[in-house]
Amino acid sequence: MGFANELRNQHAEDWDAAVNHPFVDQLLDGSLPDENLRHYLVQDYQFCDAFTALLGQAVASAPSLPSRLVFAGVLGAFASDENTYFQDCFAELDVPEADRAAPALHRVTRDFDALMRSALGTRSYPEVLAVLLVAEWLYGDWAARAGDPGQWPTSAKHAEWIRLHNNPEYNAWVTWLRDEFDAVEPKDAAARGRVAATFGEAVRLERAFFDAALVPAEVRGMEREPGPAALRK
């Protein structure tokens, strides 16, 4: 068993709960209320800065040119297709510019952003990969539940989010990322422990992020607080 599967199995409870989350159920059948989707996308968009930086750090710290080129290609796709989806949905859902650029951040959004930036600050290739792998692999797993495109919801705001995480190129990227993570498994016990802890925390936060997306607005407002300028784009 590779390092990736070992860690995924260690955190199977949170992983499976996220993949089979009621938020995902509602997204896949097209019943997710606009208010919940709006909150989710506004919060998720705040990760774009840190996630782009993580991909850039992966380019810088990868051990070979072929690996660097994979990350560079993904970085370009992330900056185009995914950003276009966000902007299209923000327009459809009437999200004001202030909520796109500097919204109040839910506690879990702040924690996840902090984890990404912590991994970024280590400049450790395995730790950077740990965060990237959880984010991409877990999303690929829930999107795979959608089945064939003919079974997807008809609304573009739901179907396009599925497509971005359920297509041959994305699936190949996740497989490559998992293999790359296995290939750079740290031999030093302390370093291995740090990478494992980062992986586990990322899984926990993915589940918590879906939980937060379904919290009623009146309660959600009490739980979130403005994020510091360093977390804002």
C-alpha angles and dihedrals in degrees: 000000000000125000092255095055091042091057093041090054091048089058098036095129095059092035095053092042090055095045091049096036120144087240089060091045091056093045092051095049094041095242097113108126116241091238092060094043090048093052092045094050095045090052095041092051089062089069093061094089095051093039092052089049090051091054089049091050089050088055090051098045102036112120098231144027094248090057092046090053092053091054092044090054093049090047090057093049092047091053092052118028099031095042090050090054092053093049093047092050093046089055093047093046094045095240108176120231092250091060091048096050106029115007127162105273126229114232093250091051090055091047094049092047089050091052091052092049092046091054089045091052093055092060084210111146094210092049092048089049091050092062095040092048096052092046094050102034096047091049090049089053096053093043090052087065088070092075120199119359090251088068095052123106115270096232112096092217088065102030097048092053087053092047093051088059100033113056134100095261093050093046091050090050092053091049091049092047091051091050091047091051091051091049094056098043105150116248094201110088095221094050091046090052092052092051092047091050091051091050092049094048091050091054091049092051093048089058092044091050091057089046090054092050091065097045110117113258094242091056095038091059090059093051101049130070136186113283122232117263090254090068095049129090 
